[in-house]
JSON list of C-alpha atoms in Angstrom, two decimals:
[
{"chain": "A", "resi": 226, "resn": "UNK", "atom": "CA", "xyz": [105.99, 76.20, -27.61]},
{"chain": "A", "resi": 227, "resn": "UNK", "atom": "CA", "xyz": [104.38, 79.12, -29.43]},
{"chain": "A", "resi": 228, "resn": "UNK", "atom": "CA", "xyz": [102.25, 76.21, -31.48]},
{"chain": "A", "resi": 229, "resn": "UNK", "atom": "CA", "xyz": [100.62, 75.30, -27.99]},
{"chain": "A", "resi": 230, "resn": "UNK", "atom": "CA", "xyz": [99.70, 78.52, -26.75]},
{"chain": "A", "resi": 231, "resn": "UNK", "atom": "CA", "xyz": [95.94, 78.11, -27.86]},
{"chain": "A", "resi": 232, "resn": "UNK", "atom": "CA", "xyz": [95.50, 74.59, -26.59]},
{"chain": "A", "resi": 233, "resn": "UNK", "atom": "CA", "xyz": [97.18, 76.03, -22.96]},
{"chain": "A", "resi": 234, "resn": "UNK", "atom": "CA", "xyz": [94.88, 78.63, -23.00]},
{"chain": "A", "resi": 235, "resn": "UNK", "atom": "CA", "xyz": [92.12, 75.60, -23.20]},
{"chain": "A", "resi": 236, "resn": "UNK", "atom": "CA", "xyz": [93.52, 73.89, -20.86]},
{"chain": "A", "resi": 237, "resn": "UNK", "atom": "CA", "xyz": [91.59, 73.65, -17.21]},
{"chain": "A", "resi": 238, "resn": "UNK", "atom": "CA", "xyz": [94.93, 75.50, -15.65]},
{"chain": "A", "resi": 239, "resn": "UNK", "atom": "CA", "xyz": [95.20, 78.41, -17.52]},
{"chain": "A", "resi": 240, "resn": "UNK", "atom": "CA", "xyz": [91.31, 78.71, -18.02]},
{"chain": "A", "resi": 241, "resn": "UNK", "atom": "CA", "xyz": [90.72, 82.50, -17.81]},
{"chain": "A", "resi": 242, "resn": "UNK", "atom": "CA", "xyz": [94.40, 83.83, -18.97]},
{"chain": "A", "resi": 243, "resn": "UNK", "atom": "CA", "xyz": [95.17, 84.83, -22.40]},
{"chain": "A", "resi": 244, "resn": "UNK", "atom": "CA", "xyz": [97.75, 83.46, -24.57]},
{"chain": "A", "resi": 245, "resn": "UNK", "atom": "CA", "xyz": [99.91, 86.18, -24.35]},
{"chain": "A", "resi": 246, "resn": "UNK", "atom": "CA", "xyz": [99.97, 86.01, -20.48]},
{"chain": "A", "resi": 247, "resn": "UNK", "atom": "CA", "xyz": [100.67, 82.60, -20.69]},
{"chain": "A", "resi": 248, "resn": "UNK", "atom": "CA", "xyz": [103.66, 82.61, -22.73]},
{"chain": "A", "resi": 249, "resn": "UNK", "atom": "CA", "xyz": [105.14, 85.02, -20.14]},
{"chain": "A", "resi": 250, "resn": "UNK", "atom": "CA", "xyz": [104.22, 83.30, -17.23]},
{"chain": "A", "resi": 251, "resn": "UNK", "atom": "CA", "xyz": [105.67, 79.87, -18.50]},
{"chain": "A", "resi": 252, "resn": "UNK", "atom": "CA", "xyz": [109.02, 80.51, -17.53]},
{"chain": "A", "resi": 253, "resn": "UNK", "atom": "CA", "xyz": [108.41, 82.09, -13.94]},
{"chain": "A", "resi": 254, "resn": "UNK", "atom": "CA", "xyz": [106.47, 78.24, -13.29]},
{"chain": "A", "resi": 255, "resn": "UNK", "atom": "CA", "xyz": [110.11, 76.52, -14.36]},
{"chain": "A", "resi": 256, "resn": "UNK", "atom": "CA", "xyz": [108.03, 75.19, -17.65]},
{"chain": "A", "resi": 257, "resn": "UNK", "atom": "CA", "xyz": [110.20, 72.71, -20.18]},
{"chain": "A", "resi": 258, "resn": "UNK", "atom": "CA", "xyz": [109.01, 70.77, -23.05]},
{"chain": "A", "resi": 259, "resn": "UNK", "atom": "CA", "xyz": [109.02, 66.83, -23.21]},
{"chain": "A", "resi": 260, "resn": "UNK", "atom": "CA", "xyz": [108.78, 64.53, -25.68]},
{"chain": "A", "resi": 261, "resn": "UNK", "atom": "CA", "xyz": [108.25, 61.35, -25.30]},
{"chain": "A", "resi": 262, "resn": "UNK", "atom": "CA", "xyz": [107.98, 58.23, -27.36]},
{"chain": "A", "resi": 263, "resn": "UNK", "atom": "CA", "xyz": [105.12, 55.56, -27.31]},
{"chain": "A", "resi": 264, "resn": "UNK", "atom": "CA", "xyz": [105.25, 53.51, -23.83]},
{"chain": "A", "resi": 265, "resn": "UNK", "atom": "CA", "xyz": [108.45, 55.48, -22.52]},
{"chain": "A", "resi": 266, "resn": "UNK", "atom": "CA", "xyz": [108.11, 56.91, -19.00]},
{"chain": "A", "resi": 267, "resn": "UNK", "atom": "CA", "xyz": [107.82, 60.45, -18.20]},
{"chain": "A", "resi": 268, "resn": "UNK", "atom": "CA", "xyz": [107.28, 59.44, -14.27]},
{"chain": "A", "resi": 269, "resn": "UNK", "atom": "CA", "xyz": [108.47, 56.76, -13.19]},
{"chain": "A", "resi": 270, "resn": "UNK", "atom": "CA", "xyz": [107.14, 55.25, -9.12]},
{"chain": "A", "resi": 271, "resn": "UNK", "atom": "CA", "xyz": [109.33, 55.81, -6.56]},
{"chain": "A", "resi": 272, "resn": "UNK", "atom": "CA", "xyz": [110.58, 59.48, -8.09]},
{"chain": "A", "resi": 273, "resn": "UNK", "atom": "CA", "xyz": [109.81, 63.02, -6.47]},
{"chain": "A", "resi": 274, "resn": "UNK", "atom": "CA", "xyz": [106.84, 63.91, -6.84]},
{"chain": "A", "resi": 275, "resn": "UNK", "atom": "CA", "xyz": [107.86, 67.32, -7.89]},
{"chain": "A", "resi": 276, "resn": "UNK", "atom": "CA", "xyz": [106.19, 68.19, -11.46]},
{"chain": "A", "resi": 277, "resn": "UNK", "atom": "CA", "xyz": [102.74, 68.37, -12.79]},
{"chain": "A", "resi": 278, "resn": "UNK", "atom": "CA", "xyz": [102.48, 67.83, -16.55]},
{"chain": "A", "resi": 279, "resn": "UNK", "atom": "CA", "xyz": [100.05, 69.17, -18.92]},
{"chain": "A", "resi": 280, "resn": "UNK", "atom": "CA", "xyz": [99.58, 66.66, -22.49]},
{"chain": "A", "resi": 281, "resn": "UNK", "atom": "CA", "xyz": [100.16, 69.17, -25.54]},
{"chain": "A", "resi": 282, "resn": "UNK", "atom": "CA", "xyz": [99.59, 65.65, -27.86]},
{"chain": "A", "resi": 283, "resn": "UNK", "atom": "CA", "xyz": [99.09, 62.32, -27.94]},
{"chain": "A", "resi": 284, "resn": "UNK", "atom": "CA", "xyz": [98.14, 60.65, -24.94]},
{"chain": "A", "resi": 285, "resn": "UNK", "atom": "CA", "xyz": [99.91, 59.46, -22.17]},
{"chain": "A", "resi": 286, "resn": "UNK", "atom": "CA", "xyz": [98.38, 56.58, -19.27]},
{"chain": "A", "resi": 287, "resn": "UNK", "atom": "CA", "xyz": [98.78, 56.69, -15.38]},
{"chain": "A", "resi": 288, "resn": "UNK", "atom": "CA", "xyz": [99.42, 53.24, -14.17]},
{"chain": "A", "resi": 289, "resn": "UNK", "atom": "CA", "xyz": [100.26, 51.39, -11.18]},
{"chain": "A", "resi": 290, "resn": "UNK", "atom": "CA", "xyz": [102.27, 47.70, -10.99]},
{"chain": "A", "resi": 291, "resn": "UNK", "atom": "CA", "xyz": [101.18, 45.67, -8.03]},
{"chain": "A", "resi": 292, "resn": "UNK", "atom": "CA", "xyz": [104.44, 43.47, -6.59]},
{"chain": "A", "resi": 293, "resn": "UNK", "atom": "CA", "xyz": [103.25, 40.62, -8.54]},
{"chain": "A", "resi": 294, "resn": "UNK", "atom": "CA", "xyz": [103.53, 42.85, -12.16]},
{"chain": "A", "resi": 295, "resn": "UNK", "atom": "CA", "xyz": [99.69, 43.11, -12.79]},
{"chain": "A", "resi": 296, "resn": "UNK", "atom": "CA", "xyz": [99.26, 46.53, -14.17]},
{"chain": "A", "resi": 297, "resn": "UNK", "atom": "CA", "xyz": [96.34, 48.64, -13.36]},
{"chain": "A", "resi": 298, "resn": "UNK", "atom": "CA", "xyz": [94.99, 51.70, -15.80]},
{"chain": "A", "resi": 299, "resn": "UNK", "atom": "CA", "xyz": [94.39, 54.69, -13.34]},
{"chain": "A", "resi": 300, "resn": "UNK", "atom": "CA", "xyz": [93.85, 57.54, -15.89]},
{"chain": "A", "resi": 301, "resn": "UNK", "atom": "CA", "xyz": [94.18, 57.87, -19.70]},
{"chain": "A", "resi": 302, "resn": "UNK", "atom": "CA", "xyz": [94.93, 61.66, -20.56]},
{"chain": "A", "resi": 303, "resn": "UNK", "atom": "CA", "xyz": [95.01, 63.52, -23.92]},
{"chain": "A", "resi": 304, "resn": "UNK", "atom": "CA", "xyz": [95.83, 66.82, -24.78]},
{"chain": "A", "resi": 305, "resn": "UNK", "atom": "CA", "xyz": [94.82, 69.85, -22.26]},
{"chain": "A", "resi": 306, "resn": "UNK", "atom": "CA", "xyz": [94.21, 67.48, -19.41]},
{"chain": "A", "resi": 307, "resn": "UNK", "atom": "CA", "xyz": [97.22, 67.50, -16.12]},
{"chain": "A", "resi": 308, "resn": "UNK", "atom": "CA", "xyz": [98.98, 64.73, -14.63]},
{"chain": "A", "resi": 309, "resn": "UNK", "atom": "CA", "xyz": [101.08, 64.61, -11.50]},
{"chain": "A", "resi": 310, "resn": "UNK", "atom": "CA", "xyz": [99.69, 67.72, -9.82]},
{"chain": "A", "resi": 311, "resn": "UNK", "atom": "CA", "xyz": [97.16, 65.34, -7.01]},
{"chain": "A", "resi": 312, "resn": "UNK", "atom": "CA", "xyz": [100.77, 63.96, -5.85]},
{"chain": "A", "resi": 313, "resn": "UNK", "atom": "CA", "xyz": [102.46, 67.42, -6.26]},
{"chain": "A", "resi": 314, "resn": "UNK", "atom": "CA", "xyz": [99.70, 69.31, -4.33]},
{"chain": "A", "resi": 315, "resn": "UNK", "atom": "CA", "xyz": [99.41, 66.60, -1.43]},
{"chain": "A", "resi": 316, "resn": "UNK", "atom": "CA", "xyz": [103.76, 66.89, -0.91]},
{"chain": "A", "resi": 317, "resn": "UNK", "atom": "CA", "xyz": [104.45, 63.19, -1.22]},
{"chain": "A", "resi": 318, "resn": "UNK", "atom": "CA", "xyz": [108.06, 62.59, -1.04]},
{"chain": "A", "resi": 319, "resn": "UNK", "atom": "CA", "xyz": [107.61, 60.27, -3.64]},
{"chain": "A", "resi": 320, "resn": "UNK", "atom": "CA", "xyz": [105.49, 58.74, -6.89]},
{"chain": "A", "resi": 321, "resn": "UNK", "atom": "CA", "xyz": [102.91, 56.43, -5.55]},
{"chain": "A", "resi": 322, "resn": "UNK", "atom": "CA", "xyz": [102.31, 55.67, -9.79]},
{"chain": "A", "resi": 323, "resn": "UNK", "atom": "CA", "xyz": [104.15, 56.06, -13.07]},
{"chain": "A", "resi": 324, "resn": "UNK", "atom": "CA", "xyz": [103.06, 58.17, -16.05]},
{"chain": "A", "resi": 325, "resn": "UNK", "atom": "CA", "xyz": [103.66, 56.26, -19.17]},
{"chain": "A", "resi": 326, "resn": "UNK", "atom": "CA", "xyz": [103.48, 58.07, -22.74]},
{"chain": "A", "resi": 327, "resn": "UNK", "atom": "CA", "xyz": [100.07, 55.84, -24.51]},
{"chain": "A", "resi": 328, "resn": "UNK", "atom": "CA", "xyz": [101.06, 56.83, -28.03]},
{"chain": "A", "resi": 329, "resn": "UNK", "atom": "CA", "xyz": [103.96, 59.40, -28.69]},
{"chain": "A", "resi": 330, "resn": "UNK", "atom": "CA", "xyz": [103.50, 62.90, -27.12]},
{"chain": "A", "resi": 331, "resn": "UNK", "atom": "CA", "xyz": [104.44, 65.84, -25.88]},
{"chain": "A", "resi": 332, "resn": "UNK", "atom": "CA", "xyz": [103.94, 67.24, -22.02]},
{"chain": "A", "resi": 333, "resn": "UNK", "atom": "CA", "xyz": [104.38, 70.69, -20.34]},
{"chain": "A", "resi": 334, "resn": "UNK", "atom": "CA", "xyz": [106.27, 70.10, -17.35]},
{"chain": "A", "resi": 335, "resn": "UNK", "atom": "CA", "xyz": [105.67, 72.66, -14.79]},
{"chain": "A", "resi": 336, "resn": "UNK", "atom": "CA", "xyz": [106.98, 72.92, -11.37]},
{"chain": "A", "resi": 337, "resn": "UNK", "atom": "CA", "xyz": [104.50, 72.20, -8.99]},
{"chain": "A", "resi": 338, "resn": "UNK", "atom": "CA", "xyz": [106.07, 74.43, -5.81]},
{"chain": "A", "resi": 339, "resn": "UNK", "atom": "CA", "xyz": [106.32, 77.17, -8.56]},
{"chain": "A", "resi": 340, "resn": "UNK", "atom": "CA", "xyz": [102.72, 77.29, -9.37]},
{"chain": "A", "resi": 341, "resn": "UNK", "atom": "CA", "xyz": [101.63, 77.17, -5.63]},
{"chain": "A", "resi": 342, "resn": "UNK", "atom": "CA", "xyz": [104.15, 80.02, -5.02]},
{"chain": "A", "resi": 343, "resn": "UNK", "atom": "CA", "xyz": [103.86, 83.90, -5.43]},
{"chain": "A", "resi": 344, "resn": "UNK", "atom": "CA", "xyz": [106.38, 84.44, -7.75]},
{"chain": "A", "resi": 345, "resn": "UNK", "atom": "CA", "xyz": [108.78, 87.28, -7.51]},
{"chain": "A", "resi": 346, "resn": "UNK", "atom": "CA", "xyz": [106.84, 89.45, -10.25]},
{"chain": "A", "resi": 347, "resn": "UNK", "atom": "CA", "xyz": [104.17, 89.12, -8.36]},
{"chain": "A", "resi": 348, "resn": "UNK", "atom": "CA", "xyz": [101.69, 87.71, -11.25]},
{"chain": "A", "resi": 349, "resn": "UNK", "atom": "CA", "xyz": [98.47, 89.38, -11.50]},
{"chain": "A", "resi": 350, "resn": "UNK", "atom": "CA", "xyz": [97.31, 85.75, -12.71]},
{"chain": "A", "resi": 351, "resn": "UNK", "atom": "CA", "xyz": [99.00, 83.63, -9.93]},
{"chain": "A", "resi": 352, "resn": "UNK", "atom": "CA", "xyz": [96.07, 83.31, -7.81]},
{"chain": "A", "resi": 353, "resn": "UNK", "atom": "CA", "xyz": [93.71, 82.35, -10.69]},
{"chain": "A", "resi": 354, "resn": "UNK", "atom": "CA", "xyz": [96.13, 80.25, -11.60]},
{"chain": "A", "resi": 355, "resn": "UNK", "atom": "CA", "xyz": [95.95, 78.31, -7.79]},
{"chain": "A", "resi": 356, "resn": "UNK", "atom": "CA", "xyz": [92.20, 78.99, -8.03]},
{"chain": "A", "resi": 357, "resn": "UNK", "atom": "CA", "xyz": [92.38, 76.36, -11.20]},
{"chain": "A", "resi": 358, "resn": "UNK", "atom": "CA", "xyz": [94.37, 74.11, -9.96]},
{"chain": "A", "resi": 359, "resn": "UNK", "atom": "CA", "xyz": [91.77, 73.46, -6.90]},
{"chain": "A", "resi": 360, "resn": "UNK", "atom": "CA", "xyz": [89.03, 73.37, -9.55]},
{"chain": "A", "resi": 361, "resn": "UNK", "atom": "CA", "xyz": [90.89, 70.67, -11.61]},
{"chain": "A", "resi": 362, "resn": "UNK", "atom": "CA", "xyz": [91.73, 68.86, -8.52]},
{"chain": "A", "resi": 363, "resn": "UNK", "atom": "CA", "xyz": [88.10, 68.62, -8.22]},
{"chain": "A", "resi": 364, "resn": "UNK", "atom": "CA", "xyz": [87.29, 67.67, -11.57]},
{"chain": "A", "resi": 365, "resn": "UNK", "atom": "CA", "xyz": [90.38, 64.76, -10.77]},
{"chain": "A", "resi": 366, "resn": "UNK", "atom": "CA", "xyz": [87.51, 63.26, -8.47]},
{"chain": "A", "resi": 367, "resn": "UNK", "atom": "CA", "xyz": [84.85, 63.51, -10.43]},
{"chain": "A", "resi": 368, "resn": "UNK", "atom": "CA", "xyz": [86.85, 61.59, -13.21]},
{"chain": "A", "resi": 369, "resn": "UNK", "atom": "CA", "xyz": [87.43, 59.07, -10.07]},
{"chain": "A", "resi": 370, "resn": "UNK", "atom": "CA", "xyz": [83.97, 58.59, -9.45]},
{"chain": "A", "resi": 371, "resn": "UNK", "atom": "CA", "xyz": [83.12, 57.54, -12.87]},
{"chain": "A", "resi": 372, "resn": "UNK", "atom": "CA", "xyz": [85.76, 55.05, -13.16]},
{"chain": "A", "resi": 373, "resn": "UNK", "atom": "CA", "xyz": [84.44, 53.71, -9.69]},
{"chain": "A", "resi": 374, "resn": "UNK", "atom": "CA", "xyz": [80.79, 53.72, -11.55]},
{"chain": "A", "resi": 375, "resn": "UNK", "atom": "CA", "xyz": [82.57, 51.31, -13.86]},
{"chain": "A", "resi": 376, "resn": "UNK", "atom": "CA", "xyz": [84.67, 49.08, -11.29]},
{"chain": "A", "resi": 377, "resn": "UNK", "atom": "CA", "xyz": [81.85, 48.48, -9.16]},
{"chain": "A", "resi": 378, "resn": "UNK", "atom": "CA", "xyz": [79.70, 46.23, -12.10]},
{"chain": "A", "resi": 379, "resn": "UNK", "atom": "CA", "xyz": [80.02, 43.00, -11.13]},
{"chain": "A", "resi": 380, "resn": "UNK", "atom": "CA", "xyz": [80.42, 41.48, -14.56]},
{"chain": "A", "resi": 381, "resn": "UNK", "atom": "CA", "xyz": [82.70, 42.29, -17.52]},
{"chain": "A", "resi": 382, "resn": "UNK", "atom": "CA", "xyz": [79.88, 42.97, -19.54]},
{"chain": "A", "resi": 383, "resn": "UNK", "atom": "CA", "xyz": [78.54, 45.55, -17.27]},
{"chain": "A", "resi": 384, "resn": "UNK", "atom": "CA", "xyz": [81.90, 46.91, -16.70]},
{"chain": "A", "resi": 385, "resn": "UNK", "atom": "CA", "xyz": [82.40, 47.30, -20.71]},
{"chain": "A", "resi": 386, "resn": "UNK", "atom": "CA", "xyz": [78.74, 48.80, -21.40]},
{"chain": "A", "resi": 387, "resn": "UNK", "atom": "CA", "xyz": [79.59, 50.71, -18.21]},
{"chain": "A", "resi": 388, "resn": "UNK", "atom": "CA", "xyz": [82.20, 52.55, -19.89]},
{"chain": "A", "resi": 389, "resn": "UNK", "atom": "CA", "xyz": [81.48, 52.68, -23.34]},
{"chain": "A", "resi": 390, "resn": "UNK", "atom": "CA", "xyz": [77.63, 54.57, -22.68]},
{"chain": "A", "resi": 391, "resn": "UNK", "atom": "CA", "xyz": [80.12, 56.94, -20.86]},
{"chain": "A", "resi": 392, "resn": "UNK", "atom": "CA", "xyz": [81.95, 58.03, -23.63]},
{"chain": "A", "resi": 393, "resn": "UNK", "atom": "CA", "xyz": [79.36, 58.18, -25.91]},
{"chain": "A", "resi": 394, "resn": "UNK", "atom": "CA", "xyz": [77.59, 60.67, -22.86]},
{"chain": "A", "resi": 395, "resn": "UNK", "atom": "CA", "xyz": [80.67, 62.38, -22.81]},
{"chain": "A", "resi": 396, "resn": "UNK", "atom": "CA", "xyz": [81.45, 62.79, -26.54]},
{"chain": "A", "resi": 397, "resn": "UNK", "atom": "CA", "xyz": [77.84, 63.53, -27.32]},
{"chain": "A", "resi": 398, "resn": "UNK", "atom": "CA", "xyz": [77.40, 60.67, -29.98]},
{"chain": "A", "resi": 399, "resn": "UNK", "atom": "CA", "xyz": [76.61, 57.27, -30.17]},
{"chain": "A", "resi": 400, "resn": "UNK", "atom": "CA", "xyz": [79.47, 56.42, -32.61]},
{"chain": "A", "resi": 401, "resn": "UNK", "atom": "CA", "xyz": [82.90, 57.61, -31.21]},
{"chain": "A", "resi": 402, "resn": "UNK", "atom": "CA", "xyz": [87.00, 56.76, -30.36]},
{"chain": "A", "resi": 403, "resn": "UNK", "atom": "CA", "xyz": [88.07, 55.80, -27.30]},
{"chain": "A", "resi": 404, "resn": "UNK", "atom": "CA", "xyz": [91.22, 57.19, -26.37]},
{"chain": "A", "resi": 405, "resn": "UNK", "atom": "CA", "xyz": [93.07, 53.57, -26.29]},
{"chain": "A", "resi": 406, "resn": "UNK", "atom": "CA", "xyz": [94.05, 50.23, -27.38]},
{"chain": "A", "resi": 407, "resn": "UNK", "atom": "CA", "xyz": [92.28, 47.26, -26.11]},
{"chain": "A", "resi": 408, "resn": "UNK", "atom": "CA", "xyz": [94.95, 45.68, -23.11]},
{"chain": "A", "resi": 409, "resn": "UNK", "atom": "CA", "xyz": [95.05, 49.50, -21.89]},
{"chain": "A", "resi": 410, "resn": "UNK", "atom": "CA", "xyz": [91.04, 49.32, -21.67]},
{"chain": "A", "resi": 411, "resn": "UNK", "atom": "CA", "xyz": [91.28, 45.68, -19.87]},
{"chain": "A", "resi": 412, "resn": "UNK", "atom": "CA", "xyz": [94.07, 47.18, -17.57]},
{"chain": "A", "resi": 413, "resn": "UNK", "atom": "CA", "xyz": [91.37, 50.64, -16.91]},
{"chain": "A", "resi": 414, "resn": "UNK", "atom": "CA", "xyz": [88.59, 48.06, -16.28]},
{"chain": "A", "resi": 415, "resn": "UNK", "atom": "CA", "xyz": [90.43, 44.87, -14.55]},
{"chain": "A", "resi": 416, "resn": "UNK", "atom": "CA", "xyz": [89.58, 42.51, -16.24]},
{"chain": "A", "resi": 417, "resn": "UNK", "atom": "CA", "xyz": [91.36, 40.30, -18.49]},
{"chain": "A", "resi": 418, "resn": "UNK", "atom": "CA", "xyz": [92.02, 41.10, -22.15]},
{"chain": "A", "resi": 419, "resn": "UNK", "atom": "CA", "xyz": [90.74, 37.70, -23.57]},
{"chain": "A", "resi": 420, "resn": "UNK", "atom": "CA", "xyz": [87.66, 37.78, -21.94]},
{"chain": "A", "resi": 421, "resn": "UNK", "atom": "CA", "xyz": [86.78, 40.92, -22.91]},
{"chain": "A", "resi": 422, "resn": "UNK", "atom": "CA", "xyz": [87.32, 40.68, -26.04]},
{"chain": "A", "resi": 423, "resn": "UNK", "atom": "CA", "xyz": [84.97, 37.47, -25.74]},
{"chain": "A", "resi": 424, "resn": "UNK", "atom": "CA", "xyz": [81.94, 39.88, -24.57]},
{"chain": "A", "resi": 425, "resn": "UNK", "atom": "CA", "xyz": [82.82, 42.59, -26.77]},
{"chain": "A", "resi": 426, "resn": "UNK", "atom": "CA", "xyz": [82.11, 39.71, -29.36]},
{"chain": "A", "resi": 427, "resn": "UNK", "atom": "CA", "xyz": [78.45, 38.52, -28.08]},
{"chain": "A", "resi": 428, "resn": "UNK", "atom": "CA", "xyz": [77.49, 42.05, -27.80]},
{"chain": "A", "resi": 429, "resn": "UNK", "atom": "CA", "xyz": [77.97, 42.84, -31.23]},
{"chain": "A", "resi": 430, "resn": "UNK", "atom": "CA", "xyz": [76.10, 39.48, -31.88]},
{"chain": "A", "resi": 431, "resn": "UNK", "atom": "CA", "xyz": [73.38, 40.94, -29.48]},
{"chain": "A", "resi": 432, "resn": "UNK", "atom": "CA", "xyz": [73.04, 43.84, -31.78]},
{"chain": "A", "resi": 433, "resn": "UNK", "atom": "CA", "xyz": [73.97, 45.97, -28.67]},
{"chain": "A", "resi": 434, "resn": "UNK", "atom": "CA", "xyz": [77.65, 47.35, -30.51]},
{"chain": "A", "resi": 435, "resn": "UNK", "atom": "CA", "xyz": [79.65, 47.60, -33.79]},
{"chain": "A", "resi": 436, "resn": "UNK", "atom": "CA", "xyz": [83.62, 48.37, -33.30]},
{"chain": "A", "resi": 437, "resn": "UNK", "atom": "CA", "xyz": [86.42, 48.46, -34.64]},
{"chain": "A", "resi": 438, "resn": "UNK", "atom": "CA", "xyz": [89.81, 48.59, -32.95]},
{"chain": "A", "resi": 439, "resn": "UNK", "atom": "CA", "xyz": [89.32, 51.59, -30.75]},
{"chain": "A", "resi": 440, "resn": "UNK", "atom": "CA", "xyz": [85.78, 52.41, -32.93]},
{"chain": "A", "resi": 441, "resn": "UNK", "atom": "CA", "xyz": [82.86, 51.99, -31.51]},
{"chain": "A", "resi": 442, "resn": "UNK", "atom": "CA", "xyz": [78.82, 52.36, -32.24]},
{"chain": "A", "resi": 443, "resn": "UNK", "atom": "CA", "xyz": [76.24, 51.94, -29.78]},
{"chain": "A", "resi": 444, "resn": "UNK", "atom": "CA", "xyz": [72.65, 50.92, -30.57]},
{"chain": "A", "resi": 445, "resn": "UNK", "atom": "CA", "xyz": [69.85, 50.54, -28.52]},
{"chain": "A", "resi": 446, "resn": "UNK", "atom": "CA", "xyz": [67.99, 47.30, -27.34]},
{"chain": "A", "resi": 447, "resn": "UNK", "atom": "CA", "xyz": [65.60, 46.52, -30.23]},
{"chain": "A", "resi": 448, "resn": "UNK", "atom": "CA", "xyz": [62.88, 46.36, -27.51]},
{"chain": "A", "resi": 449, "resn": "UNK", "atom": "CA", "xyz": [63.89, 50.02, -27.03]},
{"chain": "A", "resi": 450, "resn": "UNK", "atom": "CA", "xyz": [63.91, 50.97, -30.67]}
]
C-alpha cells in the first residue's frame, strides 16, 4: 500500500492530507486492497451498496445491463478517480450498476459509513475528508453532464467528434489515448460498434482524424487551417 501513498494523496478524497496522515487514517476507514483481473467484477448489481473504491491502476468501467443484455458504458475510471461512493452516499440498499475491472487493476476499498462517520480517534482530517467527498460528488455531475453533451448528438458522427474534441480539451493536446477499447467506447456512446467504426473510417478519409486502436489525432477542417 505504501507504493500508493502519493497517488492517494492525488486523489480528489484525500486532496489536502499528507501521505503520512493517510497511511494512518486508512485503517480507521476499514481500507483493503483489491486486485482484480481484466473484465472481472469488483461490484456486481444487485449487491450492498456498502463500499466506495478508489483505482490505484489500470482502469476499471461502470456499466449497466438492460433485461434484454445490451450493455451501457456509464463511467470509465483510471487511477485516483472513486467509484461506488454516489450509491454509498445516497444509502441504497442495493447496486443499481456493476463495476467491472477495464484492464487489470487494483482498487482501494473503503467503507463508505466509515468515511461519513467520526471515528473514535476523532481525526483531525475527518471532516476534510467529508468536505471532499461532497466536492467529488460534484465533480461526479459534472463528468455526467459531459457525457450527456455527447448522448444528446443526434448522429454517430457527432456523438464520436463529440467525445473525442473532449479529450483532446481535457488532455490539453490534439493527439492523445483514450482510456478504452473500441466496443467499451460504442457501449459509453450507444451506438453500435460496426457503425462506428464505419464513421471513424470516413472521418479519417475527411482529413478530420488519424487513430490507431485507442490513438487518436485531431486536425482541423482545412477551411479552418
Amino acid at each position: 500500500m505504501e507504493k500508493y501513498l502519493s497517488l492517494l494523496a492525488r486523489s480528489p478524497l484525500f486532496s489536502g492530507i499528507a501521505q503520512g496522515d493517510i497511511e494512518s487514517m486508512l485503517s480507521c476507514l476499514g481500507a483493503r486492497l483489491g486486485e482484480y483481473s481484466k473484465t472481472e467484477t469488483i461490484f456486481m448489481e444487485g449487491e450492498s451498496a456498502r463500499l466506495l473504491g478508489i483505482v490505484l491502476s489500470g482502469a476499471v468501467q461502470v456499466v449497466r445491463d438492460d433485461y434484454w443484455g445490451s450493455r451501457s458504458v456509464l463511467a470509465i475510471l483510471e487511477p485516483g478517480e472513486l467509484f461506488g461512493e454516489v450509491f454509498s452516499c445516497a444509502a441504497l440498499e442495493s447496486l443499481p450498476v456493476s463495476v467491472l475491472a477495464l484492464r487489470d487493476c487494483r482498487v482501494l476499498l473503503l467503507d463508505c459509513r466509515r468515511v461519513l462517520s467520526t471515528c473514535p480517534s476523532s481525526c483531525s482530517f475527518h471532516s476534510l475528508l467529508i468536505r471532499n467527498l461532497l466536492q467529488g460528488l460534484a465533480l461526479k455531475n459534472l463528468e455526467l453532464t459531459r457525457k450527456i453533451h455527447c448522448m444528446s448528438r443526434k448522429t454517430t458522427r457527432e456523438k464520436l467528434l463529440a467525445y473525442l474534441m473532449d479529450q483532446a480539451k481535457k488532455q490539453s493536446s490534439s493527439e492523445f489515448v483514450i482510456p478504452c477499447g473500441r466496443q467499451t467506447l460504442a457501449d459509453y456512446l450507444g451506438v453500435e460498434r460496426s457503425a462506428m467504426s464505419a464513421e471513424l473510417g470516413r472521418l479519417k478519409r475527411d482529413g478530420l482524424l488519424d487513430t490507431k486502436g485507442s490513438w487518436f489525432s485531431l486536425h482541423l477542417p482545412e477551411e479552418k487551417v
